[in-house]
Coordinates of C-alpha atoms in Angstrom, one line a residue:
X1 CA -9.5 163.6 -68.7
X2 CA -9.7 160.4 -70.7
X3 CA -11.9 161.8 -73.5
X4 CA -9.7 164.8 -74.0
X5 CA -7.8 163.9 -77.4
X6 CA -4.9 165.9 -76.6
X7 CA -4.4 164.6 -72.9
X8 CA -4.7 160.8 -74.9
X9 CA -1.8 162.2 -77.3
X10 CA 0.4 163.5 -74.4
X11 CA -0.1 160.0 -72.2
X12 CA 1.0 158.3 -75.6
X13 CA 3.9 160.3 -76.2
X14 CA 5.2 160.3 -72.6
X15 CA 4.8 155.7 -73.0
X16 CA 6.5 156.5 -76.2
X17 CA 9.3 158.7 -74.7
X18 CA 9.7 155.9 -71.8
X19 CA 9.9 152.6 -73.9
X20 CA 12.3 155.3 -76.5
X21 CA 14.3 155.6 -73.6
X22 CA 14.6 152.7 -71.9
X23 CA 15.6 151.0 -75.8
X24 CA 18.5 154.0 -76.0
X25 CA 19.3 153.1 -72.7
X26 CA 20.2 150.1 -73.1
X27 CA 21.6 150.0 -77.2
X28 CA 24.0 152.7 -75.7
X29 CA 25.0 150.4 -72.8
X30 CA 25.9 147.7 -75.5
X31 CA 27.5 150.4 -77.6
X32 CA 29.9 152.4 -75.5
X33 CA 30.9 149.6 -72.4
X34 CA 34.0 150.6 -73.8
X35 CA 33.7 154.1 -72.2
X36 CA 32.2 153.3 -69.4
X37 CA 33.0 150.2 -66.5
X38 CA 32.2 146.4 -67.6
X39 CA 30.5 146.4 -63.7
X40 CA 28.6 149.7 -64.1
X41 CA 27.2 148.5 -67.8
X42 CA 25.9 144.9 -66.1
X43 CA 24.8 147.0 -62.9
X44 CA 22.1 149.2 -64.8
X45 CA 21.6 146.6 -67.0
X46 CA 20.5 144.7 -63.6
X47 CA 18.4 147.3 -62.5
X48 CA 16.0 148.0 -65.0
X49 CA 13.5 145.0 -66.5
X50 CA 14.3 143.5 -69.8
X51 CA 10.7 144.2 -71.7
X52 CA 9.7 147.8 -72.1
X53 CA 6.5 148.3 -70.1
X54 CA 6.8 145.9 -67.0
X55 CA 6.9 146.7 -63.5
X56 CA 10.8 147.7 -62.4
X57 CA 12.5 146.3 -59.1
X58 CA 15.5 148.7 -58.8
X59 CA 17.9 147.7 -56.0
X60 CA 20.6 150.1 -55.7
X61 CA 24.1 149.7 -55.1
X62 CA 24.4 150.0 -50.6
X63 CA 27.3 152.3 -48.8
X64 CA 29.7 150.1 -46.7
X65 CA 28.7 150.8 -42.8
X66 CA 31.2 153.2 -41.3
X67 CA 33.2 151.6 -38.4
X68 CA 32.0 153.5 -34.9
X69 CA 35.4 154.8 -33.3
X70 CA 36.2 153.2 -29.9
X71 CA 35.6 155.3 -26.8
X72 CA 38.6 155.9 -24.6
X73 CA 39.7 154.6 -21.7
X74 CA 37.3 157.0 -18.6
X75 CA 34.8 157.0 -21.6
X76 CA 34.0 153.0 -21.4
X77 CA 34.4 153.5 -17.0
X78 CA 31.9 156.3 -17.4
X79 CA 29.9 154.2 -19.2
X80 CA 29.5 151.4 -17.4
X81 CA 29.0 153.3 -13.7
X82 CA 26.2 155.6 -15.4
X83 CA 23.8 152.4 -14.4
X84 CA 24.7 152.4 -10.5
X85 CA 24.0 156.5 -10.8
X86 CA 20.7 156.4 -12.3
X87 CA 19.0 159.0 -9.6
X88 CA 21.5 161.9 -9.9
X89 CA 21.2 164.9 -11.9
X90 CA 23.6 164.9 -14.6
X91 CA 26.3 166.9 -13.1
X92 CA 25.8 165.1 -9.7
X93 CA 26.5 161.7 -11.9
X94 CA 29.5 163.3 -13.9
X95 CA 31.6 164.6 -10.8
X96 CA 30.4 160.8 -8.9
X97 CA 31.9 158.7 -11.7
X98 CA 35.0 160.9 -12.1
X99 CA 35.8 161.0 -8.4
X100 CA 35.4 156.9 -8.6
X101 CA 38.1 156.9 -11.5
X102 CA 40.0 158.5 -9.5
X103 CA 40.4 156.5 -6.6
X104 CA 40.6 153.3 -9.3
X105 CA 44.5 152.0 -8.9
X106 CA 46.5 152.2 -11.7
X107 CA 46.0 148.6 -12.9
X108 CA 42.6 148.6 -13.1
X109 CA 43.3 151.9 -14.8
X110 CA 45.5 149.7 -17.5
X111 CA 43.2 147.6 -17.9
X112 CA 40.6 149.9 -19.6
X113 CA 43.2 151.5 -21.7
X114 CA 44.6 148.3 -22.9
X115 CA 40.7 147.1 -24.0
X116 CA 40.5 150.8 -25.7
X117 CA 43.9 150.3 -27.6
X118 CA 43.3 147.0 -29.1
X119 CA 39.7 148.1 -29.8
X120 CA 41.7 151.0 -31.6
X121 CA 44.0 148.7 -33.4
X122 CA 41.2 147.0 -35.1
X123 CA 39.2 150.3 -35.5
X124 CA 42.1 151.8 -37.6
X125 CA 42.0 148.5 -40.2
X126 CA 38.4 148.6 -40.2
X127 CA 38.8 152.0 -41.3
X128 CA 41.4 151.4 -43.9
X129 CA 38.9 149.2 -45.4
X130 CA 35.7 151.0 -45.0
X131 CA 37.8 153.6 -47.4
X132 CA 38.4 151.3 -50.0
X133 CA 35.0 149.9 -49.7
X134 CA 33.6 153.8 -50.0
X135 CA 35.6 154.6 -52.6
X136 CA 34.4 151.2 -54.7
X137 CA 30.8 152.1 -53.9
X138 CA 30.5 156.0 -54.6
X139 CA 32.4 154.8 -58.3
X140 CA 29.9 152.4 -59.0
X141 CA 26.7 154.9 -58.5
X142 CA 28.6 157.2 -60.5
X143 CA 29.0 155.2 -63.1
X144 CA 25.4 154.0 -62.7
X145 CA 24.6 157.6 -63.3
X146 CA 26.4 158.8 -66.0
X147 CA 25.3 155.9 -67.6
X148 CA 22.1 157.1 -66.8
X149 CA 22.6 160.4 -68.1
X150 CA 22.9 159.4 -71.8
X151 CA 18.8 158.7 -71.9
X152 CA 17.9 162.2 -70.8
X153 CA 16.6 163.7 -74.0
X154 CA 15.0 167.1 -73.6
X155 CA 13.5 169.2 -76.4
X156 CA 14.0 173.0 -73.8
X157 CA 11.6 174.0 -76.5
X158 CA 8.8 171.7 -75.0
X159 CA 9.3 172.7 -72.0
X160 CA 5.7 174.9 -71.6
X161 CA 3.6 172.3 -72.1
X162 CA 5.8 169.7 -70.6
X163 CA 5.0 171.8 -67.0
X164 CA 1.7 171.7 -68.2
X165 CA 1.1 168.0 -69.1
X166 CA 2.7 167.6 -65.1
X167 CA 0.5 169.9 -63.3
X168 CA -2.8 168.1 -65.2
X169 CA -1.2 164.9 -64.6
X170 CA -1.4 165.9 -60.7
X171 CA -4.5 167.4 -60.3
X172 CA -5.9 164.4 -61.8
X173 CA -4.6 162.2 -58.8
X174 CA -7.2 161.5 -56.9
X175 CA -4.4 160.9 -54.1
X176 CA -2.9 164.2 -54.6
X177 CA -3.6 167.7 -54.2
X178 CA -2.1 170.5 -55.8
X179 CA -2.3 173.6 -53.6
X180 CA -0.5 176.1 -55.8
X181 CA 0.6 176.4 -59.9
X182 CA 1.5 179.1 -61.7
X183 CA 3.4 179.1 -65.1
X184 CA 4.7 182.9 -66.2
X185 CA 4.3 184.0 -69.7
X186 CA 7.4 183.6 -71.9
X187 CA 10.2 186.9 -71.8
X188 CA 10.8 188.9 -74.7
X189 CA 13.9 189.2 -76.1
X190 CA 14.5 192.7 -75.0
X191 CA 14.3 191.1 -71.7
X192 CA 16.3 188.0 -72.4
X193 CA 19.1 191.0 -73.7
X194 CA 18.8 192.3 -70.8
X195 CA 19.3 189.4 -68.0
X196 CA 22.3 189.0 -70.5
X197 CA 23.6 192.3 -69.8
X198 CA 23.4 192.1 -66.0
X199 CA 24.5 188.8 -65.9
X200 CA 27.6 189.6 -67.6
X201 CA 27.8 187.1 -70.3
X202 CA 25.4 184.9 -72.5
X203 CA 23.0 183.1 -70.7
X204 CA 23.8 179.8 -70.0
X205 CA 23.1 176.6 -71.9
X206 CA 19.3 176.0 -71.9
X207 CA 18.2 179.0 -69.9
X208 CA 17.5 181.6 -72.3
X209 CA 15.0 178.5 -74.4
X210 CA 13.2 177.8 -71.2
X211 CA 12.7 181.7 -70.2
X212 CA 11.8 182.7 -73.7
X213 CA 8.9 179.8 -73.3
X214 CA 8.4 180.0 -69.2
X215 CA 9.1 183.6 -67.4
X216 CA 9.0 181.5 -64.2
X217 CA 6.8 178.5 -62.6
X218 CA 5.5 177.5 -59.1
X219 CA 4.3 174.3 -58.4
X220 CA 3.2 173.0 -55.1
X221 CA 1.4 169.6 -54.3
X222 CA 1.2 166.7 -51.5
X223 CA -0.2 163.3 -51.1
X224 CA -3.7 163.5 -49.5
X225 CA -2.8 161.5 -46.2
X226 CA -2.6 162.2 -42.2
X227 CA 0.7 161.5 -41.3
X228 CA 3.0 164.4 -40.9
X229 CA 5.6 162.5 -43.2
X230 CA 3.0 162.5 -46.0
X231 CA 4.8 162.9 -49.4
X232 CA 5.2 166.5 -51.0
X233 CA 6.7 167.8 -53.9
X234 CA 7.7 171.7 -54.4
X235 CA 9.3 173.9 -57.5
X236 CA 9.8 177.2 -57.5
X237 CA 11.5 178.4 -60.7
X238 CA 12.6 182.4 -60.0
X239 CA 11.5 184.8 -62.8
X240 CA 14.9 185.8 -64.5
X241 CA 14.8 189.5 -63.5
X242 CA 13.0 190.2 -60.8
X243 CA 9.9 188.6 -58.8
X244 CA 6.8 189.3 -56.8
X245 CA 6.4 186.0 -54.6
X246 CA 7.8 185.7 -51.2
X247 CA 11.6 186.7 -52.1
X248 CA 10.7 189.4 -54.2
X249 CA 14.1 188.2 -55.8
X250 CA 14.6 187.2 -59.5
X251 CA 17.7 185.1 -61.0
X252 CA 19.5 188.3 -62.0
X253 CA 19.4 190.1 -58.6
X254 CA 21.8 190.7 -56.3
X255 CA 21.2 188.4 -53.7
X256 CA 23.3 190.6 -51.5
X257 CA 21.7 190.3 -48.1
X258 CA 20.0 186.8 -48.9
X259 CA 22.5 184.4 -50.4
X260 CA 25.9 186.6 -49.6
X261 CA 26.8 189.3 -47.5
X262 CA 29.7 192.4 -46.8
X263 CA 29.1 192.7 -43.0
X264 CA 31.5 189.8 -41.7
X265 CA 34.4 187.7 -42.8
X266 CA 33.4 185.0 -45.3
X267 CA 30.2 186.2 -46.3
X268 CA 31.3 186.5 -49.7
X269 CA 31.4 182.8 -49.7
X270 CA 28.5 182.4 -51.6
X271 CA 28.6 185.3 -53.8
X272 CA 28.7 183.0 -56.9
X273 CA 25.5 181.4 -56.5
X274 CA 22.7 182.8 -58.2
X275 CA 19.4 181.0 -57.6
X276 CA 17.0 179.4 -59.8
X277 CA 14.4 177.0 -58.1
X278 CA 14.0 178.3 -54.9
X279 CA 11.8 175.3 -54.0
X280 CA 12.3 176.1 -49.9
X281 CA 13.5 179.2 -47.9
X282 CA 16.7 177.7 -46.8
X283 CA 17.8 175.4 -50.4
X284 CA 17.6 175.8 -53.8
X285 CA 18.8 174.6 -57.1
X286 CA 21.1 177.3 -58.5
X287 CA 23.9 178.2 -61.1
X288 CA 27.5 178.3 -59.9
X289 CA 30.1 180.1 -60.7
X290 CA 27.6 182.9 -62.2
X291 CA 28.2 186.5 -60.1
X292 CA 29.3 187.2 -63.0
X293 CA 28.8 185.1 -65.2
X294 CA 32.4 184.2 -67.7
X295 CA 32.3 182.5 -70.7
X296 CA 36.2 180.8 -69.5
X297 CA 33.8 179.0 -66.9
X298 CA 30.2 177.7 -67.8
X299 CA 28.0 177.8 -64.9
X300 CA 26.5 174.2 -63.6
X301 CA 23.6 173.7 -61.5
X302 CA 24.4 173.4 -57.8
X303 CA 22.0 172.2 -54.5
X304 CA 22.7 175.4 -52.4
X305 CA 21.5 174.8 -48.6
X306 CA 21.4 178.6 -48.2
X307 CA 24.0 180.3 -46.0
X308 CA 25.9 176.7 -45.6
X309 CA 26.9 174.4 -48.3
X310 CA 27.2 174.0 -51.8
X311 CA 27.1 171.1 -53.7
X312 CA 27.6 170.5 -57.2
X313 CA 25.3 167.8 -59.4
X314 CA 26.8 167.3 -62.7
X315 CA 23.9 168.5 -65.0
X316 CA 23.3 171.6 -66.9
X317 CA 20.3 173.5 -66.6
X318 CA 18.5 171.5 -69.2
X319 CA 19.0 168.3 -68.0
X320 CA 18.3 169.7 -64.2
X321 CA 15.0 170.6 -65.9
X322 CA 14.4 167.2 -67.4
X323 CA 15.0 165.5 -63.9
X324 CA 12.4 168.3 -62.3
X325 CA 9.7 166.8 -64.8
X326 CA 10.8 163.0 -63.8
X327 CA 10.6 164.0 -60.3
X328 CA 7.7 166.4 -60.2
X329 CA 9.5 168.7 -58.2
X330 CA 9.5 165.9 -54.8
X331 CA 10.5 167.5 -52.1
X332 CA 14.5 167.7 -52.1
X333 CA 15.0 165.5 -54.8
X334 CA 18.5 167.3 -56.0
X335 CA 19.8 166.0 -52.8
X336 CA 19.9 162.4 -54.6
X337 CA 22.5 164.1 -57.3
X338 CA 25.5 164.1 -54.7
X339 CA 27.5 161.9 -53.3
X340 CA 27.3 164.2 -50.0
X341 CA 23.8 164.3 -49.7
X342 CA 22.7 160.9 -51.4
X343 CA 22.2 159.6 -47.9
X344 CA 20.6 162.1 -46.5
X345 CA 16.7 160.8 -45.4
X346 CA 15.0 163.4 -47.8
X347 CA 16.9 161.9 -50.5
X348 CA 16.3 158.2 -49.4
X349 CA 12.8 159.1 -49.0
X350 CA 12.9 160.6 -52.6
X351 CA 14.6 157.4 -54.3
X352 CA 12.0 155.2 -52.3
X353 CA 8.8 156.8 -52.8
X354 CA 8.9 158.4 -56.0
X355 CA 8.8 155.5 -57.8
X356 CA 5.9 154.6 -56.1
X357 CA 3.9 157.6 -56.1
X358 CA 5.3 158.2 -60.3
X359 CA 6.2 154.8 -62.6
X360 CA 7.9 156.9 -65.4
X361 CA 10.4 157.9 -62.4
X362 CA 13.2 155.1 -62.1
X363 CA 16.2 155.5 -59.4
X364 CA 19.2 155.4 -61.3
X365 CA 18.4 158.2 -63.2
X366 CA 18.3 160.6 -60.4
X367 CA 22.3 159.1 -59.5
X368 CA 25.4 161.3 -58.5
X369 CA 27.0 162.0 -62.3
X370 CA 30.1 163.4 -60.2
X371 CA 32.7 161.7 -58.3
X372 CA 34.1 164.6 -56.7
X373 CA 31.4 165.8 -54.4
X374 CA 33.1 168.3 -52.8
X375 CA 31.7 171.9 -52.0
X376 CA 33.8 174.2 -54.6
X377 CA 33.6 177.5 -52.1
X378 CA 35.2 175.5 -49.7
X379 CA 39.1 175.3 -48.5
X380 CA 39.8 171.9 -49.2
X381 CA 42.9 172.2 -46.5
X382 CA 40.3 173.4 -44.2
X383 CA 37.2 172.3 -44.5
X384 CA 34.3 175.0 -43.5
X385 CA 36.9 177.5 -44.8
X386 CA 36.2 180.1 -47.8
X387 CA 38.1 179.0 -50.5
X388 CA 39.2 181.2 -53.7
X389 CA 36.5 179.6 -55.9
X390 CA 34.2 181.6 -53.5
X391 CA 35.7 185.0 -54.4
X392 CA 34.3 186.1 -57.6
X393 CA 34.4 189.7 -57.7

């Protein structure tokens, strides 16, 4: 509402808090190149526009393309006589074409394993230097986003009627509607001691501030358009100690049953992982290592695809927060914070359209922070395997 004084104040303040940033951005970039890569300081530099205010191109750094391993010898001979089979059934075709390799001589035979072994000659050094290639590229968006993450200035104790500046700002859209808010009232401390308790240690940086202001908050909203792909955006911040929403789950239950389990080997892979923005059944944003929590081992903020993987995204609660109110919650936004997912089409999507849809909300802030991507539940020596950092009891 343009006549509202206060809504005038917050859509000051929020130009304020983006031209703020953009100068600390960049006076810090100056400041510490020291600390951080000559080519990472020039490469955020590039991406963002040199006057505070104007519209941004952002062009982000692009992933090598992985060389396609070459098929083997009967793979290329099935390939090319699929063509002169085209009316079988597929089992009719497959035992056609391998009766036809057989009764190929033995030179002809060479002849398609030579093609496949030079093929795999240069397939191994085009590997060798995708490698180095992947290795140069996932260093440079990390440094992109650390670099980044020196402008994310959050006041925790804002945090109220920062969620309620965003859900206004939406239901003003005229492109958007918001099908479902809800903002909790603030815990007591009685109930902040007691989360504690059952938790097993102080409550993490950030999350005792934003549940002492916010007992919880649902947000749901899409882009008014016909197309199945229309944009969306979801949050789904769990009340601390128990719920009454779909999950009936807060942050300090057990999760036994939903997020880990004692009927089959490795179902205690996940027993670390305790929830907080359920923003889909099957993913969420939640703390890891925190079943219990130990003060030797601060709990980060994790994408959890439930039952599956793990990844960790380099921010602590607050600053997860922070990028929730840059993103407005779009749908699988984390995914952008990892180096494992960052490719991923819901991310792509996110770093494309978001933008679009929201100014304020600029790529690079919403980079991996982490180089090592990897899933911490997970046997590094065999990957899909429980690992010991799953086993926290």
């Amino acid at each position: 509402d343009s006549g509202n004084p206060s809504s005038k104040q917050a859509a000051v303040g929020e130009r304020g808090f983006e031209e703020n940033t953009e100068h600390r951005v960049k006076r810090r970039l100056e400041l510490r190149q020291h600390s951080h890569s000559a080519a990472a300081a020039y490469s955020l530099k590039r991406h963002m526009a040199s006057t505070p205010g104007e519209a941004r191109t952002f062009v982000l750094p692009v992933p090598p393309q992985k060389p396609k391993r070459p098929a083997k010898a009967y793979v290329q001979f099935m390939s090319e006589r699929r063509a002169h089979h085209a009316g079988m059934s597929g089992m009719a075709m497959m035992d056609a074409i391998s009766k036809e390799w057989q009764e190929l001589d033995d030179a002809a035979k060479k002849a398609y394993d030579d093609k496949y072994q030079l093929e795999e000659a240069a397939y191994k050094d085009s590997a060798s230097e995708y490698e180095g290639k992947k290795l140069a590229y996932e260093k440079e968006v990390v440094e992109l986003g650390k670099a980044a993450q020196s402008s994310l200035d959050f006041d925790m104790a804002n945090v109220r009627q920062a969620l309620e500046v965003m859900v206004e700002e939406l239901k003003s859209r005229s492109d958007i509607t918001v099908t479902k808010h809800r903002i909790l009232p603030g815990l007591e401390a009685a109930q902040l001691d007691k989360a504690t308790e059952l938790l097993g240690a102080d409550l993490p940086a950030g999350v005792r501030e934003f549940y002492s202001a916010c007992g919880g908050f649902e947000l749901e909203w899409a882009l008014k358009a016909e197309s199945k792909e229309a944009d969306r955006g979801c949050v789904n911040i769990l009340p601390l100690l128990e719920g009454d929403g779909k999950l009936g789950l807060g942050v300090c239950s057990s999760w036994e049953g939903s997020i880990w389990f004692t009927d089959h080997e490795g179902g205690e892979r996940f027993k670390g992982v305790r929830p907080l923005d359920h923003f889909t059944p099957e993913a969420c944003g939640a703390l890891y290592p925190a079943n219990p929590i130990r003060a030797e081992a601060a709990p980060s903020m994790h994408y959890h695809y439930c039952g599956e993987a793990l990844h960790p995204l380099g921010v602590d609660f607050a600053e997860y927060v922070a990028l929730l109110l840059k993103s407005r919650g779009f749908w699988y936004w984390p995914q952008s914070l990892n180096l494992n997912t960052l490719q991923r089409p819901e991310a792509q999507r996110f770093l494309a359209r978001a933008p679009e849809l929201f100014p304020d909300t600029t790529p690079f802030l919403f980079l991996p922070r982490l180089l090592d991507a990897s899933d911490p539940t997970e046997d590094p020596a065999m990957p899909g395997v429980l690992g010991l950092g799953g086993w926290l009891s």
